[in-house]
Short mmCIF file of C-alpha atoms and ligand atoms in Angstrom, two decimals:
data_model
loop_
_atom_site.label_atom_id
_atom_site.label_comp_id
_atom_site.label_asym_id
_atom_site.label_seq_id
_atom_site.Cartn_x
_atom_site.Cartn_y
_atom_site.Cartn_z
CA MET A 1 89.23 -12.64 44.11
CA SER A 2 88.02 -15.27 41.69
CA ALA A 3 90.50 -14.83 38.88
CA ILE A 4 91.93 -18.19 37.80
CA HIS A 5 95.57 -18.56 36.84
CA LEU A 6 96.61 -21.79 35.17
CA HIS A 7 100.35 -21.64 35.51
CA ASN A 8 102.30 -23.98 33.20
CA LEU A 9 99.74 -26.71 33.75
CA VAL A 10 100.60 -30.21 32.50
CA LYS A 11 98.47 -33.37 32.73
CA LYS A 12 99.77 -36.81 31.87
CA PHE A 13 97.86 -40.09 31.98
CA GLY A 14 100.66 -42.67 32.15
CA GLY A 15 102.82 -42.02 29.09
CA PHE A 16 100.14 -39.92 27.36
CA THR A 17 100.24 -36.13 27.70
CA ALA A 18 96.64 -34.82 27.64
CA LEU A 19 97.66 -31.21 28.36
CA LYS A 20 100.98 -29.62 27.41
CA THR A 21 102.18 -26.65 29.49
CA MET A 22 99.04 -24.52 29.53
CA ASP A 23 99.45 -20.98 30.76
CA LEU A 24 96.19 -19.07 30.94
CA MET A 25 94.92 -16.15 33.00
CA ILE A 26 91.13 -15.96 33.40
CA GLU A 27 90.12 -12.60 34.84
CA ASP A 28 87.71 -12.10 37.74
CA GLY A 29 84.19 -11.98 36.27
CA GLU A 30 85.30 -13.08 32.82
CA PHE A 31 83.40 -15.55 30.61
CA MET A 32 86.14 -17.76 29.13
CA ALA A 33 85.35 -20.51 26.63
CA LEU A 34 87.70 -23.49 26.27
CA LEU A 35 87.11 -24.44 22.64
CA GLY A 36 88.49 -27.33 20.61
CA PRO A 37 87.72 -30.68 19.00
CA SER A 38 87.03 -33.87 20.94
CA GLY A 39 90.07 -35.10 22.88
CA CYS A 40 91.98 -31.78 22.86
CA GLY A 41 92.12 -31.62 26.67
CA LYS A 42 89.26 -29.24 27.51
CA SER A 43 87.57 -31.47 30.10
CA THR A 44 90.92 -32.45 31.60
CA THR A 45 91.69 -28.75 32.13
CA MET A 46 88.24 -28.16 33.62
CA ASN A 47 88.50 -31.17 35.95
CA MET A 48 91.79 -29.83 37.30
CA ILE A 49 90.23 -26.39 37.95
CA ALA A 50 87.34 -28.11 39.76
CA GLY A 51 89.71 -30.24 41.84
CA MET A 52 88.59 -33.59 40.39
CA GLU A 53 92.04 -34.26 38.92
CA ASP A 54 95.48 -33.23 40.14
CA PRO A 55 97.89 -31.55 37.72
CA THR A 56 101.02 -33.55 36.86
CA GLU A 57 102.99 -30.29 36.78
CA GLY A 58 102.19 -26.61 37.25
CA ARG A 59 99.89 -24.70 39.56
CA ILE A 60 96.31 -23.46 39.69
CA LEU A 61 95.70 -20.21 41.53
CA PHE A 62 92.32 -18.70 42.46
CA GLY A 63 93.31 -15.08 43.03
CA ASP A 64 96.57 -15.58 44.93
CA ARG A 65 95.44 -18.86 46.60
CA ASP A 66 97.23 -21.97 45.40
CA MET A 67 94.66 -24.74 44.92
CA ALA A 68 97.14 -27.61 45.38
CA GLY A 69 95.58 -30.06 47.84
CA VAL A 70 92.33 -28.05 48.19
CA PRO A 71 89.43 -30.52 47.75
CA MET A 72 86.63 -29.83 45.29
CA GLY A 73 84.08 -29.07 48.03
CA SER A 74 86.26 -26.29 49.46
CA ARG A 75 87.06 -24.52 46.17
CA GLY A 76 83.80 -22.57 45.92
CA VAL A 77 83.13 -23.71 42.36
CA GLY A 78 79.82 -24.66 40.73
CA PHE A 79 80.05 -27.38 38.10
CA VAL A 80 77.53 -28.37 35.42
CA PHE A 81 78.18 -31.39 33.20
CA GLN A 82 76.89 -32.50 29.83
CA ASN A 83 74.64 -35.03 31.55
CA TYR A 84 72.35 -33.28 33.96
CA ALA A 85 72.51 -34.44 37.58
CA ILE A 86 69.22 -33.84 39.31
CA PHE A 87 66.87 -35.66 41.67
CA THR A 88 64.04 -36.94 39.51
CA ASN A 89 61.81 -37.78 42.50
CA MET A 90 61.78 -34.13 43.59
CA THR A 91 60.05 -31.07 42.20
CA VAL A 92 61.98 -28.36 40.36
CA ARG A 93 61.70 -26.14 43.45
CA GLN A 94 63.12 -28.87 45.71
CA ASN A 95 65.98 -29.46 43.28
CA LEU A 96 66.86 -25.77 43.17
CA ALA A 97 66.62 -25.43 46.94
CA TYR A 98 68.69 -28.54 47.66
CA GLY A 99 72.16 -26.95 47.78
CA PRO A 100 71.31 -23.90 49.90
CA LYS A 101 69.31 -26.18 52.25
CA MET A 102 72.32 -28.49 52.70
CA HIS A 103 74.32 -25.35 53.56
CA ARG A 104 71.65 -24.46 56.14
CA ARG A 105 70.79 -21.11 54.58
CA PRO A 106 67.76 -19.33 56.15
CA GLN A 107 64.44 -20.19 54.43
CA ALA A 108 63.83 -16.58 53.35
CA GLU A 109 67.19 -16.53 51.56
CA ILE A 110 66.52 -19.92 49.92
CA ASP A 111 63.15 -18.66 48.64
CA ARG A 112 64.76 -15.47 47.29
CA ARG A 113 67.56 -17.33 45.48
CA VAL A 114 65.27 -20.02 44.06
CA GLY A 115 62.82 -17.34 42.85
CA LEU A 116 65.58 -15.35 41.15
CA ILE A 117 67.17 -18.32 39.40
CA ALA A 118 63.79 -19.73 38.35
CA GLU A 119 62.95 -16.38 36.80
CA LEU A 120 66.31 -16.09 34.99
CA LEU A 121 66.05 -19.61 33.60
CA GLN A 122 62.32 -19.43 32.81
CA LEU A 123 61.52 -22.16 35.31
CA THR A 124 58.95 -20.24 37.39
CA PRO A 125 55.85 -21.86 35.80
CA MET A 126 57.17 -25.36 36.48
CA LEU A 127 58.58 -24.93 40.01
CA ASP A 128 56.09 -27.39 41.49
CA ARG A 129 56.35 -29.99 38.72
CA ARG A 130 58.16 -33.25 39.47
CA ALA A 131 61.44 -33.53 37.59
CA ASP A 132 60.68 -36.98 36.18
CA ARG A 133 57.88 -35.44 34.09
CA LEU A 134 60.12 -32.87 32.37
CA SER A 135 61.93 -32.95 29.02
CA VAL A 136 65.72 -33.27 28.66
CA ASN A 137 65.86 -29.57 27.69
CA ILE A 138 64.16 -28.46 30.90
CA LEU A 139 66.14 -30.91 33.04
CA GLN A 140 69.41 -29.39 31.83
CA ARG A 141 68.02 -25.96 32.69
CA VAL A 142 67.23 -27.25 36.21
CA ALA A 143 70.77 -28.68 36.48
CA ILE A 144 72.26 -25.28 35.58
CA GLY A 145 69.87 -23.65 38.07
CA ARG A 146 70.91 -26.06 40.82
CA SER A 147 74.51 -24.96 40.53
CA ALA A 148 73.76 -21.28 39.89
CA VAL A 149 71.55 -21.01 42.99
CA MET A 150 74.66 -21.57 45.12
CA GLU A 151 75.98 -18.29 43.64
CA PRO A 152 79.48 -19.72 43.18
CA ALA A 153 82.26 -17.21 42.52
CA ILE A 154 83.54 -19.61 39.85
CA PHE A 155 81.11 -21.40 37.57
CA LEU A 156 82.38 -24.28 35.42
CA LEU A 157 80.23 -25.65 32.61
CA ASP A 158 81.33 -28.66 30.57
CA GLU A 159 79.36 -28.93 27.29
CA PRO A 160 76.07 -28.19 29.12
CA LEU A 161 74.09 -27.74 25.91
CA SER A 162 75.28 -30.67 23.82
CA ASN A 163 72.29 -32.89 24.69
CA VAL A 164 69.58 -30.27 24.21
CA ASP A 165 67.91 -29.57 20.88
CA ALA A 166 69.08 -26.84 18.49
CA ALA A 167 66.26 -24.34 19.07
CA PHE A 168 66.60 -24.66 22.84
CA ARG A 169 70.38 -24.30 22.60
CA ALA A 170 69.97 -20.89 20.97
CA VAL A 171 67.67 -19.76 23.82
CA MET A 172 70.04 -21.13 26.46
CA ARG A 173 73.04 -19.29 24.97
CA THR A 174 71.28 -16.01 25.70
CA GLU A 175 70.13 -17.13 29.15
CA LEU A 176 73.58 -18.28 30.22
CA LYS A 177 75.05 -14.96 29.15
CA HIS A 178 72.35 -13.16 31.19
CA LEU A 179 73.04 -15.37 34.18
CA GLN A 180 76.73 -14.57 34.07
CA ARG A 181 76.10 -10.83 33.66
CA GLN A 182 73.71 -10.90 36.61
CA PHE A 183 76.08 -12.65 39.03
CA ARG A 184 79.41 -11.53 37.52
CA GLN A 185 80.91 -14.94 38.21
CA THR A 186 84.10 -16.09 36.61
CA MET A 187 82.71 -18.56 34.10
CA VAL A 188 84.68 -21.26 32.30
CA TYR A 189 82.70 -22.92 29.55
CA VAL A 190 83.92 -26.02 27.70
CA THR A 191 82.59 -26.54 24.19
CA HIS A 192 83.54 -27.99 20.81
CA ASP A 193 80.97 -25.70 19.16
CA GLN A 194 82.64 -22.55 17.86
CA LEU A 195 79.27 -20.79 17.56
CA GLU A 196 78.62 -21.20 21.30
CA ALA A 197 82.06 -19.85 22.12
CA MET A 198 81.78 -16.96 19.66
CA THR A 199 78.33 -15.87 20.85
CA MET A 200 78.83 -16.11 24.62
CA ALA A 201 82.46 -15.74 25.64
CA ASP A 202 84.40 -12.60 26.51
CA ARG A 203 87.51 -14.48 25.39
CA ILE A 204 88.11 -17.87 23.81
CA ALA A 205 91.02 -20.23 24.51
CA VAL A 206 91.33 -22.41 21.40
CA MET A 207 92.93 -25.82 22.05
CA ASP A 208 94.11 -28.71 19.88
CA HIS A 209 95.92 -31.92 20.85
CA GLY A 210 96.54 -30.70 24.40
CA VAL A 211 98.11 -27.44 23.21
CA LEU A 212 96.67 -23.96 23.73
CA GLN A 213 96.63 -22.48 20.22
CA GLN A 214 95.38 -18.93 20.82
CA VAL A 215 93.60 -16.81 23.40
CA GLY A 216 91.61 -13.80 22.32
CA THR A 217 88.22 -12.12 22.05
CA PRO A 218 85.84 -13.74 19.57
CA ILE A 219 86.57 -11.02 17.04
CA GLU A 220 90.36 -11.36 17.49
CA VAL A 221 90.39 -15.10 16.89
CA TYR A 222 88.01 -14.67 13.95
CA ASN A 223 89.91 -11.82 12.29
CA ASN A 224 93.46 -12.70 13.27
CA PRO A 225 93.84 -16.43 13.75
CA ALA A 226 97.28 -17.30 15.11
CA ASN A 227 97.57 -20.35 12.89
CA VAL A 228 95.88 -22.53 10.29
CA PHE A 229 94.15 -24.66 12.92
CA VAL A 230 92.36 -21.65 14.43
CA ALA A 231 91.62 -20.24 10.95
CA LYS A 232 89.79 -23.44 10.00
CA PHE A 233 88.17 -24.19 13.37
CA ILE A 234 86.65 -20.73 13.91
CA GLY A 235 83.91 -19.67 11.51
CA SER A 236 81.35 -21.72 9.65
CA PRO A 237 82.52 -22.38 7.01
CA GLY A 238 86.14 -21.90 8.15
CA MET A 239 88.71 -19.69 6.43
CA ASN A 240 89.69 -20.42 2.80
CA LEU A 241 93.37 -21.35 2.54
CA LEU A 242 95.04 -21.37 -0.88
CA PRO A 243 98.64 -22.52 -1.44
CA GLY A 244 100.99 -19.99 -3.01
CA ARG A 245 104.41 -18.32 -2.97
CA PRO A 246 105.45 -14.74 -2.26
CA ALA A 247 106.86 -13.02 -5.37
CA GLU A 248 107.87 -9.52 -6.46
CA SER A 249 105.89 -8.10 -9.39
CA ASP A 250 105.15 -4.76 -11.05
CA ARG A 251 102.18 -4.54 -8.64
CA GLY A 252 104.50 -4.85 -5.61
CA LEU A 253 104.67 -7.96 -3.47
CA VAL A 254 102.12 -10.61 -4.46
CA VAL A 255 101.26 -14.16 -3.51
CA ASP A 256 101.44 -16.23 -6.69
CA LEU A 257 98.65 -18.81 -6.49
CA GLY A 258 100.37 -21.11 -8.99
CA PRO A 259 97.93 -23.47 -10.72
CA LEU A 260 95.01 -21.11 -10.06
CA GLY A 261 96.73 -18.69 -12.44
CA ALA A 262 96.19 -15.66 -10.19
CA THR A 263 98.42 -13.39 -8.16
CA ALA A 264 97.11 -11.67 -5.04
CA PRO A 265 98.66 -8.24 -4.29
CA MET A 266 99.55 -8.01 -0.60
CA PRO A 267 98.48 -5.08 1.57
CA GLU A 268 101.38 -3.13 3.09
CA ARG A 269 100.98 -4.70 6.57
CA LEU A 270 101.75 -8.14 5.06
CA ALA A 271 104.15 -7.17 2.25
CA GLY A 272 106.92 -6.27 4.72
CA ALA A 273 106.69 -9.55 6.62
CA LEU A 274 106.46 -11.57 3.40
CA ARG A 275 109.54 -9.96 1.80
CA GLY A 276 111.73 -11.73 4.35
CA HIS A 277 109.88 -15.01 3.95
CA SER A 278 111.19 -17.91 1.94
CA GLY A 279 109.01 -20.92 1.25
CA ASP A 280 105.40 -21.69 0.54
CA VAL A 281 102.52 -19.89 2.18
CA LEU A 282 98.77 -20.23 2.48
CA LEU A 283 96.65 -17.25 1.52
CA GLY A 284 93.68 -17.05 3.89
CA PHE A 285 90.40 -15.22 3.52
CA ARG A 286 87.03 -15.64 5.18
CA PRO A 287 84.15 -16.88 2.99
CA GLU A 288 82.28 -13.73 4.07
CA GLN A 289 85.14 -11.50 2.95
CA ALA A 290 84.99 -12.21 -0.77
CA VAL A 291 82.55 -11.59 -3.61
CA LEU A 292 81.97 -13.27 -6.96
CA ALA A 293 82.59 -11.28 -10.17
CA LYS A 294 82.07 -12.00 -13.86
CA ASP A 295 85.10 -10.09 -15.13
CA GLY A 296 88.10 -8.11 -13.92
CA ARG A 297 90.82 -9.41 -11.60
CA GLY A 298 90.11 -12.39 -9.35
CA ILE A 299 90.70 -16.09 -8.79
CA ALA A 300 88.93 -18.04 -11.54
CA ALA A 301 87.36 -21.33 -10.50
CA PRO A 302 84.40 -23.51 -11.46
CA ILE A 303 81.40 -23.59 -9.13
CA SER A 304 80.97 -27.07 -7.64
CA VAL A 305 78.10 -26.62 -5.15
CA VAL A 306 75.55 -23.89 -4.42
CA GLU A 307 73.98 -24.12 -0.95
CA ARG A 308 71.06 -21.78 -0.37
CA ILE A 309 70.46 -21.49 3.38
CA GLY A 310 67.72 -18.92 3.81
CA ALA A 311 69.08 -15.40 3.54
CA ARG A 312 72.60 -16.59 2.70
CA THR A 313 74.11 -18.59 -0.12
CA ILE A 314 77.32 -20.61 0.24
CA VAL A 315 79.03 -21.09 -3.11
CA HIS A 316 81.74 -23.80 -3.27
CA LEU A 317 84.36 -23.39 -5.99
CA GLY A 318 87.39 -25.31 -7.24
CA GLU A 319 88.57 -28.69 -6.01
CA GLY A 320 91.21 -30.38 -3.86
CA GLU A 321 93.55 -28.01 -2.08
CA THR A 322 92.26 -25.07 -4.11
CA THR A 323 88.65 -25.46 -2.88
CA MET A 324 87.10 -22.16 -1.81
CA LYS A 325 83.78 -21.15 -0.27
CA VAL A 326 82.17 -17.75 -0.62
CA VAL A 327 79.22 -16.71 1.54
CA LEU A 328 76.93 -14.18 -0.10
CA ASP A 329 73.95 -12.31 1.36
CA ASN A 330 72.18 -12.14 -1.97
CA ASP A 331 71.21 -14.88 -4.40
CA PRO A 332 74.04 -14.76 -6.96
CA HIS A 333 72.22 -16.84 -9.63
CA ALA A 334 75.31 -19.03 -9.43
CA SER A 335 74.91 -22.43 -10.97
CA PHE A 336 76.85 -25.67 -10.86
CA GLY A 337 79.63 -25.93 -13.46
CA ALA A 338 79.73 -22.22 -14.32
CA SER A 339 83.03 -20.43 -13.89
CA ALA A 340 83.28 -17.45 -11.54
CA LEU A 341 85.92 -15.03 -10.32
CA VAL A 342 86.47 -14.98 -6.57
CA VAL A 343 87.51 -11.52 -5.42
CA PRO A 344 88.70 -11.48 -1.78
CA ASN A 345 88.81 -8.23 0.16
CA MET A 346 92.60 -7.89 0.10
CA GLN A 347 92.65 -5.64 3.17
CA ALA A 348 91.24 -8.54 5.21
CA VAL A 349 93.42 -11.39 3.88
CA ARG A 350 95.81 -13.34 6.12
CA VAL A 351 98.91 -15.30 5.19
CA PHE A 352 100.26 -18.39 6.95
CA ASP A 353 103.58 -20.18 6.69
CA ARG A 354 102.71 -23.45 4.98
CA ALA A 355 105.27 -25.56 6.84
CA SER A 356 104.52 -24.43 10.41
CA GLY A 357 100.93 -23.25 9.90
CA ASN A 358 101.67 -20.05 11.84
CA ALA A 359 100.32 -16.63 10.83
CA ILE A 360 102.82 -14.32 9.13
CA GLY A 361 102.62 -10.70 10.29
CA GLY A 362 100.09 -9.53 12.85
CA ALA A 363 98.19 -12.40 14.53
CA ALA A 364 96.36 -11.18 17.62
CA HIS A 365 96.98 -12.61 21.07
CA GLY A 366 94.72 -11.57 23.91
P1 ATP B 401 85.74 -34.45 24.78
O1 ATP B 401 84.91 -33.30 24.34
O2 ATP B 401 85.67 -35.62 23.84
O3 ATP B 401 85.57 -34.84 26.22
P2 ATP B 401 88.12 -33.05 25.57
O4 ATP B 401 88.75 -31.99 24.76
O5 ATP B 401 87.34 -32.64 26.76
O6 ATP B 401 87.24 -33.96 24.61
P3 ATP B 401 89.61 -34.67 27.40
O7 ATP B 401 88.41 -35.41 27.92
O8 ATP B 401 90.20 -33.63 28.26
O9 ATP B 401 89.28 -34.04 25.97
O10 ATP B 401 90.72 -35.75 27.01
C1 ATP B 401 91.97 -35.38 26.48
C2 ATP B 401 92.73 -36.64 26.18
O11 ATP B 401 93.09 -37.29 27.40
C3 ATP B 401 91.94 -37.67 25.38
O12 ATP B 401 92.81 -38.27 24.44
C4 ATP B 401 91.47 -38.66 26.42
O13 ATP B 401 91.32 -39.94 25.85
C5 ATP B 401 92.61 -38.62 27.42
N1 ATP B 401 92.13 -38.91 28.78
C6 ATP B 401 91.23 -38.20 29.48
N2 ATP B 401 91.04 -38.73 30.71
C7 ATP B 401 91.85 -39.82 30.78
C8 ATP B 401 92.10 -40.80 31.80
N3 ATP B 401 91.51 -40.75 32.99
N4 ATP B 401 92.99 -41.76 31.50
C9 ATP B 401 93.62 -41.81 30.31
N5 ATP B 401 93.42 -40.91 29.31
C10 ATP B 401 92.54 -39.93 29.54
#
């Protein structure tokens, strides 16, 4: 069994708490991304799973085996870091074969494994090239291959793509997903790049300041962020968040957006939760879940920036805490300074308590 259970894990460095009581179950064969900004505790968590750091409190279980005191070499994990670790004086083939050779695997098995991994990672044409003649992109591929060839039941990757170029990163996202499907390893993947997590992971554990914020499938954390941090961190651009107050009106329960001069009628699933809520809220909607209109009901705001990025256009509206972004598939002929009406899809809106940042009514937890 290669499920990983992080049970109330805490890590302190002197007086500083890098990880605060993390409880996370990673299923056997699951691709879990640990996602969050720099310094949130992702690598610390990973290093404890690998056995490079000891937890201050809590337990790590692989299946039902407690890992306390089990050294890294005996945990059966493969680990790939941001900075590739390979032997530059060897060929790609020798690098890939190194681990199985050290474990005295039969030559026929080494050849089979090296051939398979080389094929999966598109390294076959360069198997006999010396590593010191290869680009950083290819070297990172070799580093991933060197770990993967050991066929570890648990595969840990810490920002493996952050040093490779953008085009190559897109190719590698697909290859890593293939690799994991092929071997069905339990994969834990550390990244600060929400796109990597969204495109590859079965589930994402979003972290901030040493605290696990939410665990869910990519679509759950995108559609139902548990709090304002997740709402802003997931998605590019992140979710729009407009300050307002719940109020009763002849249209039922609305969020009064104050200085924006608009009121947003709440769908039934939110109206109930908001009726019992006192205090300010933030109305959240994804930039992709709104359109621009010329007349009718909507949130009026001046257009401040129009970014045309190929097939999509990102229109920025308003200013300060009432800034909004709307992503449109078509070219809206929007121009700087013009006024537009932002019309969010009210069925998809979210509402957060302004003081705590937590979602009101129906955040998803996986
Ligand atoms: P990054 O992507 O920048 O590595 P991260 O989310 O992986 O970020 P960690 O490396 O886990 O973050 O670090 C979490 C916090 O713990 C940071 O504030 C870091 O400075 C601190 N930290 C990590 N290792 C140590 C250490 N050995 N001694 C003291 N503080 C540490």
